[in-house]
Each structure stands twice: as structure tokens, then as C-alpha cells.
Short mmCIF file of C-alpha atoms and ligand atoms in Angstrom, two decimals:
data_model
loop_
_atom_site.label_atom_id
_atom_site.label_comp_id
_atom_site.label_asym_id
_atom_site.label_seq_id
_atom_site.Cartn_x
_atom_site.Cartn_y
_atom_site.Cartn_z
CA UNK A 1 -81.91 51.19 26.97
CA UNK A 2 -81.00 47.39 27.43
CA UNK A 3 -77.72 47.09 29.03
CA UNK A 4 -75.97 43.88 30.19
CA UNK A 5 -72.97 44.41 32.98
CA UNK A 6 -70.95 40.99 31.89
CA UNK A 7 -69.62 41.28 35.99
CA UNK A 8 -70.79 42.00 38.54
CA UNK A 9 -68.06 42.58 40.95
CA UNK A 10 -67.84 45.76 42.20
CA UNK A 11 -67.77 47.39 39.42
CA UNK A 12 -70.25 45.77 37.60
CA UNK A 13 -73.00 45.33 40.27
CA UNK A 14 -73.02 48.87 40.98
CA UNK A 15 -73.12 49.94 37.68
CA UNK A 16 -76.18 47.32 36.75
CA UNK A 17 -77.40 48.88 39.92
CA UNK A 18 -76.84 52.11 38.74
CA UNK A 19 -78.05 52.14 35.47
CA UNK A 20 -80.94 50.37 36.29
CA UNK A 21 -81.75 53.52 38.37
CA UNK A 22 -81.49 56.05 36.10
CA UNK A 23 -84.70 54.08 34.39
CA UNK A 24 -82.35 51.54 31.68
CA UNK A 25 -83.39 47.87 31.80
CA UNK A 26 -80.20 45.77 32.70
CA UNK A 27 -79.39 42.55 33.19
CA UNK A 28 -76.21 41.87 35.34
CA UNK A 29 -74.28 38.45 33.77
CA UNK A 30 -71.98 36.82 35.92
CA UNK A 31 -70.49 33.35 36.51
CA UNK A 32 -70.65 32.86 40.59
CA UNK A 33 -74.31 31.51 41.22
CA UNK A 34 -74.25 32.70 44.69
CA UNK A 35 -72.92 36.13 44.03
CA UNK A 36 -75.97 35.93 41.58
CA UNK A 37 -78.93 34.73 44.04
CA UNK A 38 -77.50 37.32 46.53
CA UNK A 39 -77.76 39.97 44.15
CA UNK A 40 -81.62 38.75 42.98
CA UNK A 41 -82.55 38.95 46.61
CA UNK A 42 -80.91 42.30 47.51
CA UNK A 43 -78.09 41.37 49.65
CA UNK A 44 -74.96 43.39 48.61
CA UNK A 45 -71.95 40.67 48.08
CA UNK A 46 -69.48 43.45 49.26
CA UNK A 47 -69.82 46.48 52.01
CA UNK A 48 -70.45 49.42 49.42
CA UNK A 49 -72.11 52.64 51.53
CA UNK A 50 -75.26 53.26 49.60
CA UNK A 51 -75.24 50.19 47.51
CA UNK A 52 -77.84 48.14 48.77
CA UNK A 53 -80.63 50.62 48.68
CA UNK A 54 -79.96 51.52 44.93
CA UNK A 55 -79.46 47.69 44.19
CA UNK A 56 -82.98 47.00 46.38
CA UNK A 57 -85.15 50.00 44.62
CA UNK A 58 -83.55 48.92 41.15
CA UNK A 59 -84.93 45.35 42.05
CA UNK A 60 -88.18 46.64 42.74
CA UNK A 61 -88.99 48.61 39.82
CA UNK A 62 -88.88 45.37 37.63
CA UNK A 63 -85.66 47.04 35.66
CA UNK A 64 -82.77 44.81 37.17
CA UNK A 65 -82.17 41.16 37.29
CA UNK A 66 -78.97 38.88 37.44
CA UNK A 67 -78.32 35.74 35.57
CA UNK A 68 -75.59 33.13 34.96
CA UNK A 69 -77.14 32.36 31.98
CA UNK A 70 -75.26 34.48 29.56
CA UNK A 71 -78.23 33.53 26.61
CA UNK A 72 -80.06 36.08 28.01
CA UNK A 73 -78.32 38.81 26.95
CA UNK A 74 -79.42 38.05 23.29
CA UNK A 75 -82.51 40.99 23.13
CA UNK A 76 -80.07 43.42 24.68
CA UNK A 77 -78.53 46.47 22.69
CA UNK A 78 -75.21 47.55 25.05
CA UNK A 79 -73.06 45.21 26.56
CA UNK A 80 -70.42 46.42 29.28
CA UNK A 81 -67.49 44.73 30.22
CA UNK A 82 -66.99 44.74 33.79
CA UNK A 83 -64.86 41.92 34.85
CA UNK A 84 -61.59 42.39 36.81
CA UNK A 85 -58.16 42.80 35.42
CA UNK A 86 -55.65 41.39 38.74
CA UNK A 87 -52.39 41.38 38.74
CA UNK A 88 -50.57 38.13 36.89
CA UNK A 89 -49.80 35.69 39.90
CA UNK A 90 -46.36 35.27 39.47
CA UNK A 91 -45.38 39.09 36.82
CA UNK A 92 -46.08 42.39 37.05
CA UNK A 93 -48.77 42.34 34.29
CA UNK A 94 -52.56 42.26 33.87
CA UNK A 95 -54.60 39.15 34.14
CA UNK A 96 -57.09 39.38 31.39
CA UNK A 97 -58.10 36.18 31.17
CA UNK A 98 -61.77 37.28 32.60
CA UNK A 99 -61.71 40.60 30.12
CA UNK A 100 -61.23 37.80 27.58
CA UNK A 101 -63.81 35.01 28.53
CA UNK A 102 -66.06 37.62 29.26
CA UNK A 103 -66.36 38.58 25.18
CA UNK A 104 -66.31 35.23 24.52
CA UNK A 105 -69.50 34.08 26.39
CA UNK A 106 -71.14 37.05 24.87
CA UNK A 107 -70.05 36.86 21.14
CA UNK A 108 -72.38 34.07 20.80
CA UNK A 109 -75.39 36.44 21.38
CA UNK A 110 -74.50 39.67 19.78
CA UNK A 111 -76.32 41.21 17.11
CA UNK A 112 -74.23 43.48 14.34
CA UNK A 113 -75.98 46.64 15.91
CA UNK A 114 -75.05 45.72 19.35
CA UNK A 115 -72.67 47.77 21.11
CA UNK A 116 -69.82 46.21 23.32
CA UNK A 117 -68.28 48.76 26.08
CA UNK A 118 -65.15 47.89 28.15
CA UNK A 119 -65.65 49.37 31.86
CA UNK A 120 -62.43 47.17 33.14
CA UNK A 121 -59.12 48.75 33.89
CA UNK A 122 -56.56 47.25 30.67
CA UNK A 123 -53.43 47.81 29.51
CA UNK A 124 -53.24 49.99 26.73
CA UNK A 125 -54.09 48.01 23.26
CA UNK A 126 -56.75 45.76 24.67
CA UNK A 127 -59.29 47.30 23.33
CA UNK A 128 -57.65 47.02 19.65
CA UNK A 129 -57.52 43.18 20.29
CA UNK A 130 -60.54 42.68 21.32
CA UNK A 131 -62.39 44.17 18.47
CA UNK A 132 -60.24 42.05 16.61
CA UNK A 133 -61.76 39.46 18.50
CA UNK A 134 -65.23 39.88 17.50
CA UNK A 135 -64.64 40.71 13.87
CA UNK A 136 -62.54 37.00 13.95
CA UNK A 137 -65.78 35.62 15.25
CA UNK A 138 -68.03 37.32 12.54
CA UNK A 139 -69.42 39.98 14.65
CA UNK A 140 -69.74 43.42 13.65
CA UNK A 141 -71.10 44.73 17.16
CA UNK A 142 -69.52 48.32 17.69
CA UNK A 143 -66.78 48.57 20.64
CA UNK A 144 -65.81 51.81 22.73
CA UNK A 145 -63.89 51.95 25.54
CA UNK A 146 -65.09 53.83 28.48
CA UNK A 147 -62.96 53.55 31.78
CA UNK A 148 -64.46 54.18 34.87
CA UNK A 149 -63.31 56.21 38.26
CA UNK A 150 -64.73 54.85 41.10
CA UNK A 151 -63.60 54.72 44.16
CA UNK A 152 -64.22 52.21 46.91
CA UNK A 153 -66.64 53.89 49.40
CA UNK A 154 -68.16 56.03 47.23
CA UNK A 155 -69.09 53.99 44.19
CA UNK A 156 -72.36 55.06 43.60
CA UNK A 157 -71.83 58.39 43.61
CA UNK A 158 -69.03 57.64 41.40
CA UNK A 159 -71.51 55.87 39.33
CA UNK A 160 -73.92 58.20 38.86
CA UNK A 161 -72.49 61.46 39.03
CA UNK A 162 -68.44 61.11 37.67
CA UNK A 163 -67.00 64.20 36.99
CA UNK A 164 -65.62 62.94 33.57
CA UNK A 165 -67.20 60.47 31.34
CA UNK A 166 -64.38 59.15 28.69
CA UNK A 167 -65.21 57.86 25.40
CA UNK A 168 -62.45 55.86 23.85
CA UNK A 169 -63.80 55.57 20.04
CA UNK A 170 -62.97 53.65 17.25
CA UNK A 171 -61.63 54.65 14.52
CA UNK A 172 -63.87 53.41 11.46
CA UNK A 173 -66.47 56.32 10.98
CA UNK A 174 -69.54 54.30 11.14
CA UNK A 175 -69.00 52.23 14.10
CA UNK A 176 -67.67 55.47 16.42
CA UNK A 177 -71.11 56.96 15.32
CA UNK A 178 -72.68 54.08 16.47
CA UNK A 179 -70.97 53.48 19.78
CA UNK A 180 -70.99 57.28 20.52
CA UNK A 181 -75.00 57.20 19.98
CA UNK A 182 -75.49 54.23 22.25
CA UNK A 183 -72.99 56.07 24.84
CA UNK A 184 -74.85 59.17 25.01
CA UNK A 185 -78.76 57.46 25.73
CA UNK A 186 -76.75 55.36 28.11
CA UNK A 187 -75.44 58.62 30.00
CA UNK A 188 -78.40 60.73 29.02
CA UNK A 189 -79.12 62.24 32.65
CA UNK A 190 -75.34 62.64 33.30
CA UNK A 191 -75.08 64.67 29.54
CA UNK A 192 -78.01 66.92 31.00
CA UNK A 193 -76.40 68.09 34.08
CA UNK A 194 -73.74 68.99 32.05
CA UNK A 195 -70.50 66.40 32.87
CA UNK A 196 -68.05 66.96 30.82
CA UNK A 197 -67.30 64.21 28.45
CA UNK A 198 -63.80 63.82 26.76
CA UNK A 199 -63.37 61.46 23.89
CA UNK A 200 -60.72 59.77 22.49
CA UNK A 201 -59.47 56.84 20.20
CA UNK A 202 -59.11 53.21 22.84
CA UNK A 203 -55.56 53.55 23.08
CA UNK A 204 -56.22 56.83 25.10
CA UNK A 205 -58.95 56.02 26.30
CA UNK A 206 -57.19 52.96 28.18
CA UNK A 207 -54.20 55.97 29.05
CA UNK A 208 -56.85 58.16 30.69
CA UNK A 209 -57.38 55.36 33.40
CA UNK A 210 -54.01 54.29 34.02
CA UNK A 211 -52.62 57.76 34.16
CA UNK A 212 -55.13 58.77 36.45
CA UNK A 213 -54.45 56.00 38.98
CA UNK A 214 -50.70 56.37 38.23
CA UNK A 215 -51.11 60.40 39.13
CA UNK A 216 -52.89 59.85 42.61
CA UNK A 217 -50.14 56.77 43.57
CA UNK A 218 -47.41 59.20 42.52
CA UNK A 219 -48.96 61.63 44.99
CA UNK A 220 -49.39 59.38 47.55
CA UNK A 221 -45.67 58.25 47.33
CA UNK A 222 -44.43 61.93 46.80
CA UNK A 223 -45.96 62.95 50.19
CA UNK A 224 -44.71 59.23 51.92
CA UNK A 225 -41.05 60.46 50.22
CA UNK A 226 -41.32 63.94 52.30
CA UNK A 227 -42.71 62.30 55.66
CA UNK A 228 -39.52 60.33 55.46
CA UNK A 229 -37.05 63.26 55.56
CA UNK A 230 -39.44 64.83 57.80
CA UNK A 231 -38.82 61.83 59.99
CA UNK A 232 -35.18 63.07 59.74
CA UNK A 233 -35.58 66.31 60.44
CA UNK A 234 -38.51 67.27 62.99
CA UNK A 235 -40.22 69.16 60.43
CA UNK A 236 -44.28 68.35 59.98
CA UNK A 237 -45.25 66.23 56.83
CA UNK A 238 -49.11 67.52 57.89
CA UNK A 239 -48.44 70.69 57.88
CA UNK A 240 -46.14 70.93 54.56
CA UNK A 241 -49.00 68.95 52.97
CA UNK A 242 -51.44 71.60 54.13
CA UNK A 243 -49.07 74.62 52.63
CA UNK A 244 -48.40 73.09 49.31
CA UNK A 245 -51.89 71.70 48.49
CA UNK A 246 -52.83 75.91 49.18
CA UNK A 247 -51.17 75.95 45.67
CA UNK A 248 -54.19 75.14 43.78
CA UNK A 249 -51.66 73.78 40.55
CA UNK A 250 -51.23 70.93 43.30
CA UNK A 251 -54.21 70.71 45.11
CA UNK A 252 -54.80 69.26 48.72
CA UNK A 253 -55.98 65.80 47.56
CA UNK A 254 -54.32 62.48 48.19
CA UNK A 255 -51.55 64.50 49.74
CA UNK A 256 -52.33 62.29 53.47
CA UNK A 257 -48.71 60.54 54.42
CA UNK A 258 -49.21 57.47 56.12
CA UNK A 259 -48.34 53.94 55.55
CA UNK A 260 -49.25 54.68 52.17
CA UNK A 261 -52.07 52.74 49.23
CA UNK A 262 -53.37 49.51 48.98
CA UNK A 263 -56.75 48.43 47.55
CA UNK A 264 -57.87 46.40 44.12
CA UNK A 265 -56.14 49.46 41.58
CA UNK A 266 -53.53 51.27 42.50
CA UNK A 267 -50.96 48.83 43.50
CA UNK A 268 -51.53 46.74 40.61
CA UNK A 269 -52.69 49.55 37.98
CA UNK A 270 -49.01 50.81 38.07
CA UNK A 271 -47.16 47.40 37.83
CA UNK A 272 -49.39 46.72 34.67
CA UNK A 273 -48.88 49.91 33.36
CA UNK A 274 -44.83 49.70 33.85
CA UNK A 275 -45.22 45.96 32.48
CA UNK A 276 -46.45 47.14 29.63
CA UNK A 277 -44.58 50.17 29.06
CA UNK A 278 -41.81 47.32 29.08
CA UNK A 279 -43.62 45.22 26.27
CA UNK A 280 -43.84 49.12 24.51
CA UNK A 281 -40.16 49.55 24.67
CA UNK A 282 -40.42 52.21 26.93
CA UNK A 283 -39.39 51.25 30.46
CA UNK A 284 -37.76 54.30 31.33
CA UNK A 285 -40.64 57.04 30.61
CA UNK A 286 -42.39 55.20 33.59
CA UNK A 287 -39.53 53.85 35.58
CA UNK A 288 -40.17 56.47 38.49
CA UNK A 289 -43.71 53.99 39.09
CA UNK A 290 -41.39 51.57 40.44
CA UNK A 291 -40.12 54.30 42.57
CA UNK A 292 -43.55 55.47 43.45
CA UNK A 293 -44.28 51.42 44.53
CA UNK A 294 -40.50 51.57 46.54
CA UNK A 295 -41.57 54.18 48.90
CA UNK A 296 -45.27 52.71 49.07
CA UNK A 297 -43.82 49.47 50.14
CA UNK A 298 -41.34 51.44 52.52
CA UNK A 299 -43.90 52.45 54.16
CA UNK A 300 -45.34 49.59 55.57
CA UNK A 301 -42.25 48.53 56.81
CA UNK A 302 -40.77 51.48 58.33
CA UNK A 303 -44.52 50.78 60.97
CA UNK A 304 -42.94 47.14 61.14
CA UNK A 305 -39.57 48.70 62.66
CA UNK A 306 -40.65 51.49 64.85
CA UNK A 307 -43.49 48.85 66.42
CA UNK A 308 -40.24 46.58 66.96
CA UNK A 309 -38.42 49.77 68.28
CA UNK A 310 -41.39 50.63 71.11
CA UNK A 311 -41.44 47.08 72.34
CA UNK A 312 -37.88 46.96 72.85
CA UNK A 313 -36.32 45.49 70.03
CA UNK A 314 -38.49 42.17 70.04
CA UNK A 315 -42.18 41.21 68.98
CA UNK A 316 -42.27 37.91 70.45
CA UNK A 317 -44.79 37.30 73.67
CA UNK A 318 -45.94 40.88 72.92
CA UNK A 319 -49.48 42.12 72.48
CA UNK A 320 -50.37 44.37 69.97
CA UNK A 321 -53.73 45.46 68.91
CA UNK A 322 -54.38 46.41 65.30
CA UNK A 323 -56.91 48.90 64.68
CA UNK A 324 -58.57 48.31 61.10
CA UNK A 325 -57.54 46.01 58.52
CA UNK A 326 -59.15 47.28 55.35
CA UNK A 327 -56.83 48.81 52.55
CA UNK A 328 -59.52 51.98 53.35
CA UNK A 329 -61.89 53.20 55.13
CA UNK A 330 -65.69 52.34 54.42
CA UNK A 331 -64.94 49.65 52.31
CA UNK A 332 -64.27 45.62 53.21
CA UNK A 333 -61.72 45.34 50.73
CA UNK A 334 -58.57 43.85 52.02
CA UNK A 335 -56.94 43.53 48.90
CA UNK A 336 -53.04 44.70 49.29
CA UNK A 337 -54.09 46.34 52.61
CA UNK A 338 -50.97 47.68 54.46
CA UNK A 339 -52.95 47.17 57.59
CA UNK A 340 -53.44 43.36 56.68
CA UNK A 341 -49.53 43.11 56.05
CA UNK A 342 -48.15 45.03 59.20
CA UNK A 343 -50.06 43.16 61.17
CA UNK A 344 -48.98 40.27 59.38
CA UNK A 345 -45.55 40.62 59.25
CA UNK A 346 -45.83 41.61 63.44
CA UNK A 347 -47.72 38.29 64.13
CA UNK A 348 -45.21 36.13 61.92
CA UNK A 349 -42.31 37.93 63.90
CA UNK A 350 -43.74 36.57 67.26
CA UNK A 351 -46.31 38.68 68.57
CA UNK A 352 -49.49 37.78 69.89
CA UNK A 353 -51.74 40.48 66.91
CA UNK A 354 -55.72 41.26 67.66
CA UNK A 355 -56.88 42.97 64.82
CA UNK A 356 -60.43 44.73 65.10
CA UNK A 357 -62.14 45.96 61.77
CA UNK A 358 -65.46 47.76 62.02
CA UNK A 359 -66.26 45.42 58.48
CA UNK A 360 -63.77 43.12 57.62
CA UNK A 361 -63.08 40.53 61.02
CA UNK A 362 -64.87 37.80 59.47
CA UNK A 363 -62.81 38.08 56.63
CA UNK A 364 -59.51 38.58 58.31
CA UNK A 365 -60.50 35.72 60.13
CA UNK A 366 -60.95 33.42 57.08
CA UNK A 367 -57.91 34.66 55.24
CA UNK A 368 -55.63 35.05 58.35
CA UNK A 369 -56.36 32.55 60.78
CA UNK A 370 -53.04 33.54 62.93
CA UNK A 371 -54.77 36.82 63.35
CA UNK A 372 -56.78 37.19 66.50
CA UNK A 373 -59.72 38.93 66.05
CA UNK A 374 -61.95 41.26 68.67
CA UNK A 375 -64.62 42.70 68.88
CA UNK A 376 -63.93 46.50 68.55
CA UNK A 377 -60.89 48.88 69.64
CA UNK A 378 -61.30 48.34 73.28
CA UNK A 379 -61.55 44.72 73.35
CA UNK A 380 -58.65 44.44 70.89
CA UNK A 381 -56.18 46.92 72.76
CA UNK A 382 -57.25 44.87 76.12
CA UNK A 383 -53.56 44.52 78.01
CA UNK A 384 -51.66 44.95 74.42
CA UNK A 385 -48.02 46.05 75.18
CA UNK A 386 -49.12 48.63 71.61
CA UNK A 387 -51.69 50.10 69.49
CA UNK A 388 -51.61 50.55 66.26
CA UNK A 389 -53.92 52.51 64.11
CA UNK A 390 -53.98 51.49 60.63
CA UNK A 391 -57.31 52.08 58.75
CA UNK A 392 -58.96 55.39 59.76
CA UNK A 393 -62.21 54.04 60.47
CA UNK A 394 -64.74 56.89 61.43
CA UNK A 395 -64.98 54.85 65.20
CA UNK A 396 -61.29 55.00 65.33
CA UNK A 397 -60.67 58.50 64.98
CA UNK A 398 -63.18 59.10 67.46
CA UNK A 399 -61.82 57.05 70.02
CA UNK A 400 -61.80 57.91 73.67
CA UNK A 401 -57.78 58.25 75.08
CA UNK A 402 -59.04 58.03 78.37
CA UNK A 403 -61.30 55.33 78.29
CA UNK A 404 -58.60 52.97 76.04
CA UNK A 405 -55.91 54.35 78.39
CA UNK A 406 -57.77 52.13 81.03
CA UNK A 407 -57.65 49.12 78.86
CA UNK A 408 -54.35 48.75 77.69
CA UNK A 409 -51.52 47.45 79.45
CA UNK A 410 -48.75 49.30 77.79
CA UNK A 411 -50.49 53.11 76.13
CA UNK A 412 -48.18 53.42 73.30
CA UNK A 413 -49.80 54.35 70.23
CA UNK A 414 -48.76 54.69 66.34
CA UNK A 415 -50.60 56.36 64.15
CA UNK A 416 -49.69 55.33 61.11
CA UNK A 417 -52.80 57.23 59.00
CA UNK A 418 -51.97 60.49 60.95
CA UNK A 419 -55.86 60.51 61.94
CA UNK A 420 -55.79 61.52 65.55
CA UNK A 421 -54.58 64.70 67.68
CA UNK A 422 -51.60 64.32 68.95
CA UNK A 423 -52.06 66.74 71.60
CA UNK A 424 -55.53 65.25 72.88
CA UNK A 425 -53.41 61.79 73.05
CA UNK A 426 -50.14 62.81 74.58
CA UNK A 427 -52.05 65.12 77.28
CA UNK A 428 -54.47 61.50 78.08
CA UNK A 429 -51.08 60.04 79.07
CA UNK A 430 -50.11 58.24 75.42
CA UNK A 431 -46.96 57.93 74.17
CA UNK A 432 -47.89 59.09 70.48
CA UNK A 433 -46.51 58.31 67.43
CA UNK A 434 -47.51 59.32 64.27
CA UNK A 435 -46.03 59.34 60.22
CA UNK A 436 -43.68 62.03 59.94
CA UNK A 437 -44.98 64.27 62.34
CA UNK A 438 -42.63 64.84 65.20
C1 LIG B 1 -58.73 54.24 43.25
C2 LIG B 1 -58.97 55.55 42.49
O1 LIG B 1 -59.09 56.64 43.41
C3 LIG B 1 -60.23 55.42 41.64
O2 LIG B 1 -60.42 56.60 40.87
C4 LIG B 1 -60.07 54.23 40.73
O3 LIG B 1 -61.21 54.05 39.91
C5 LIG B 1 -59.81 52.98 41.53
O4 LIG B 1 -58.66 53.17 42.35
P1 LIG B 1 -59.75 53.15 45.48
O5 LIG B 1 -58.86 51.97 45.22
O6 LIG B 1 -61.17 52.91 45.86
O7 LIG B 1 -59.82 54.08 44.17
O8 LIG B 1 -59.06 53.97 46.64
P2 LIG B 1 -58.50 55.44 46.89
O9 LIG B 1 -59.50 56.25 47.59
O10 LIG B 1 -57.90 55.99 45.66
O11 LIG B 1 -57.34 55.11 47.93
C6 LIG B 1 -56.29 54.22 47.57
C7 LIG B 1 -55.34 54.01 48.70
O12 LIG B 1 -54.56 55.18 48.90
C8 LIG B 1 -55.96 53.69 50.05
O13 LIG B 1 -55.21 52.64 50.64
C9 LIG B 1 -55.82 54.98 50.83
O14 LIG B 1 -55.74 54.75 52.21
C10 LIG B 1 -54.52 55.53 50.28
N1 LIG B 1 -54.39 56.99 50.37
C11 LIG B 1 -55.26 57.80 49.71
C12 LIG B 1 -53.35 57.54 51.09
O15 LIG B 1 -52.54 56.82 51.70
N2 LIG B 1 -53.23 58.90 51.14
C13 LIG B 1 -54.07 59.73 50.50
O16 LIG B 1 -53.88 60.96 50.58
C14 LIG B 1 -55.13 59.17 49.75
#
């Protein structure tokens, strides 16, 4: 099939990437001319495990090219909206100015039996509008919403094997048929193995995604909400995490206390979907989301004021290392990273930060210029008065105690991902702290 990604962020370059792999013929549309070039000549605008070999082999089999030149898309059938949806600069809302320009640029080249898919995260009637949107313009191309999952790190697996695939139809007969047809050749090897696919009108559709995010956020916050009266009581958030998630109505996933979620969706998914809730007239069926974002953004601090607490009460002429600076592991997003604002919040309280990322220290270093940056763990933690662990990096969690012992100049660690062994670091000679563990 002939698929344009109108995109190709993220979500869009791994899906042209994707699709192109599973033997479709797409063209990835996007406005950035360098992000474009890159992508022609193979070289991944974004660290994505996996990415670049799909993106290379899709370039070599003659299937996948990129374009400004949104013209192009005129001989292709499917058109799939993959722009991102931020947060409004200054309100809680969406920013779909790209979801908009992005059908825009296109309506001038779509036929009548074109179909238009929307990929991006929106708040729930977006969809409605912009099919209003193309019929204003004179185009009868079919539109379905159908939300996607991934997740940072693993977005080509994501990709190509989700375990849902959600059709959000419309509701004139004719055109649902149409958009469902051109849905399932587009997922034809993902059909055969069986994935389930639920399908919906747009308006749920839009819900699945937002409720999803919404769901693991709440989760995330829940188990945050415990680790702080575990704080105040010596019991083990780890350990209560482990029993519960035994219950398999709850489940062990996304049930890791720490200093809680960052990223590109989940902060902002939950302040759109409260936003518009708001517009909805129903504020209060998801007012416990700005409880959810309370404790997330407790979180962060409460790292801020036990680090103030191990240096004595004051950050300034200290050292601390920072250890990761990405909102995740295996990703070089840094997006609403609660590494990126402990550390700072630490440096604009008077301490001398080095932050070490395995990914991300050129960007830190561009975005954060009062950030030091180093190297790797070792360099960073050289003579730091503390350490503390924020992303848990793969190289992180294997660290040596003994070896990083030798380096620092005060070993006081916090662990604010609960990713090492407490034991192994207390018995190297660390003063260990960790996120509601005692
Ligand atoms: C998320 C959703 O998982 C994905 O389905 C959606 O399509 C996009 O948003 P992503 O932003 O890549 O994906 O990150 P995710 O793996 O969900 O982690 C989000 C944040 O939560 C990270 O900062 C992570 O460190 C944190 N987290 C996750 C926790 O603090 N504890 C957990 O138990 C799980």
C-alpha cells in the first residue's frame, strides 16, 4: 500500500520506517529539511534502540523515502497523521496547531478515495473537527482515528507488534467501510498473527489513548503516594509493590516508586485530558489527574530536600554528580525529565552539578549550559560531596561501589529510581539512600 507519515518525529519516522518494512511503499512528509536529509541518508534524528537498522534496510529496498515536498504525496492512497500534540505554552491544553497544518498541507493533494489516519495523541473531538475540515475544503477522503502505544525505547517493537490495534471509525456507513478496508491491508501481517483489534467511533478512539496514558500515570503516582508514607513509617515501598502486583487484577507493571514520570506523554497527556474534561464540563470525573501530577511533581522535590538534608542544609560550593538525565532509560528524550529538573533546581540553589548521561550530554549541554557535563559516572562523581542516581541507565545499575567509592570525595548516594542493592552499597562503605525504602 502507499502510505505517507505527514511527521516524522518519533512517531512518524518509525512508523514510515516500519511500514516500509512490512513491504508498504511510504513516503515520510515533514517540514525540517535536515531532519529530512538525515533520514534519506540513514542517520536516526533521535536515539531509538533498533531504529536505525529498520530505517537503513527500509532505505535499501527502494520502499522508503522522505520529502519536504508535501506534492508528493498526491499518488498515495493512506495518509497518517503523525505530528506532535505539546502542551499549550502558557495552559494546560493541547497544541494542535501541527495536527492542524499538517491536514492542511495535505488537503491540497487528496483524492476522494484517499484515506486520512490520525496517529497523534488529541483531545477527544479532534477527530470530528478535522473531518469537518476536509469536507469544508471539498474533500471526501475517509478519516479514522487510530492512536498509537509506543513507548520510548521500544518503538519498533511497539510498531510492529502492538498488542492492540484501535480503530476509531466514522460514523457514515460508507466511509467506515472504506477506512476499515484501508486499515486492515495497512496492518495485514499484524491481523495474521492474530492482534487483537478493537474498534470504535473517534471520540473513543481518542479515549482509548488518553485513558491508557492516564491509567499508567495514575499508577505511577499511586505507588509514589505509598513510598511517601513508607518514608514515614520504615515499611518497604519495593516490597509492597512486589506483593500487590502478585494480584494479577493489579499487575506488577509501572508499579516502580521513584522520583516518578517525565517524557513527551504522560505529563502532558493528563493536563490535556483534564483541560478538556474542563471545556466538557466535567472537571471533577478527572480531578484526581491533578492529584496524580501533585505527587509526580512531589517527587522530584522531596530528592531536592533530602540532597539539601545530606549536605548539611546548604547546596552552595557543593559537588554533586548526577547520574543520567533522560526522562528514561534508552531513550535521549529529555523532555519533562525529573533528572533534568533536580539537577536543575540543585545547580540554581548553589551547587557545583556534573551530570553524566550515557546519550543525552550533548544535549544537556546545549539546553543547560550551567550544567557541567562528564564523561561517564566516575568522572562525574570525581570529589562530589553526593551522588545521585536519577535515570537507571543499564551502566548505572551496574556500577562498581568499590571502584566509585575511590572517586568520590563524600560516598553518599540517593537512589532515587530504587535501581541498586542496598546491601551491596551500604556493605562497600555508602551511605545509601533510596525512595521509600528504609
Ligand atoms: C508512554 C506510554 O507508556 C506509551 O504507551 C505511550 O504511547 C507514550 O507514553 P513513554 O513516554 O515512552 O511511553 O514512557 P514510559 O515507559 O511509559 O515511562 C514514562 C515515565 O514513567 C518515565 O519517566 C519512567 O521513568 C516513569 N516510570 C515508569 C516510573 O517512574 N515508574 C514505573 O513503574 C514506570
Amino acid at each position: 500500500m502507499k502510505i505517507t507519515t505527514v511527521g516524522c518525529g518519533y512517531l512518524g519516522a518509525v512508523y514510515a520506517a516500519s511500514m516500509a518494512s512490512i513491504g508498504h511503499e511510504v513516503l515520510g512528509l515533514d517540514v525540517d529539511q535536515k531532519k529530512v536529509d538525515d533520514l534519506n541518508a540513514g542517520i536516526p534524528p533521535f536515539h531509538e534502540p533498533g531504529f536505525e537498522k529498520v530505517l537503513t534496510e527500509a532505505l535499501a529496498s527502494g520502499r522508503l523515502r522522505f520529502s519536504t515536498d508535501y506534492s508528493d504525496a498526491e499518488d498515495y492512497r493512506a495518509h497518517v497523521i503523525c505530528v506532535g500534540t505539546p502542551q499549550q505554552v502558557d495552559a494546560a491544553g493541547a497544541d494542535l496547531t501541527y495536527v492542524h497544518a499538517a491536514v492542511d498541507s495535505l488537503i491540497p493533494h487528496l483524492d476522494d478515495t484517499d484515506v486520512v489516519l490520525g496517529r497523534s495523541t488529541v483531545p477527544v473531538g479532534t477527530a470530528a473537527s478535522l473531518r469537518d475540515r476536509l469536507r469544508a475544503a471539498g474533500v471526501n477522503a475517509a478519516l479514522a482515528w487510530n492512536p498509537e502505544f509506543l513507548r520510548e525505547g521500544f518503538a519498533v517493537k511497539d510498531t510492529l507488534h502492538p498488542d492492540r490495534i484501535v480503530y476509531g471509525l466514522p460514523d457514515d456507513a460508507e466511509e467506515a467501510a472504506r477506512a476499515r478496508a484501508a486499515l486492515d491491508e495497512m496492518y495485514a501481517p499484524m491481523l495474521e498473527v492474530e492482534t487483537p483489534v478493537v474498534v470504535g467511533n473517534y471520540a473513543t478512539a481518542e479515549l482509548v489513548k488518553v485513558s491508557a496514558n492516564s491509567f499508567l500515570a495514575t499508577k505511577i503516582s499511586f505507588i509514589n503516594a505509598v513510598a511517601e508514607v513508607c518514608e514515614a513509617t520504615g515499611a518497604d515501598v519495593s516490597v509492597i509493590a512486589e506483593a500487590i502486583g502478585l494480584d494479577d487484577r493489579i499487575g506488577p507493571k509501572f508499579l516502580r516508586a521513584g522520583i516518578g514520570f517525565g517524557g513527551g506523554c504522560l505529563p502532558k497527556d493528563i493536563r490535556a485530558f483534564m483541560a478538556r474534561a474542563g471545556e466538557l464540563g466535567v472537571t471533577e470525573a478527572l480531578g484526581f489527574l491533578r492529584e496524580v501530577d501533585h505527587v509526580n511533581n512531589r517527587r522530584r522535590d522531596h530528592v531536592v530536600n533530602i540532597a539539601r538534608r545530606a549536605l548539611g542544609g546548604t547546596f552552595t560550593d557543593k559537588r554533586v554528580a548526577v547520574l543520567g538525565a533522560t526522562f528514561k532509560p534508552d531513550s535521549d528524550d529529555t523532555r519533562q525529565s525529573p533528572a533534568l529538573y533536580i539537577a536543575s533546581k540543585i545547580s540554581g540553589r548553589g551547587a557545583n552539578v556534573v551530570i553524566t548521561d550515557p546519550v543525552a550530554n550533548e544535549r544537556v549541554h546545549a539546553e543547560r549550559p550551567n550544567l557541567e557535563t562528564a564523561e561517564d559516572a566516575y568522572a562525574a562523581a570525581a570529589g562530589a560531596d553526593l551522588v545521585l542516581l536519577l535515570t537507571e541507565w543499564k551502566e548505572f545499575r551496574e556500577l562498581d561501589p568499590v571502584r566509585l567509592r575511590e572517586v568520590v570525595g563524600t560516598a553518599h548516594l540517593i537512589d532515587g529510581r530504587n535501581a541498586l542493592d542496598p546491601e551491596t552499597w551500604r556493605a562497600a562503605g555508602w551511605t545509601y539512600e533510596s525512595m521509600g525504602r528504609p
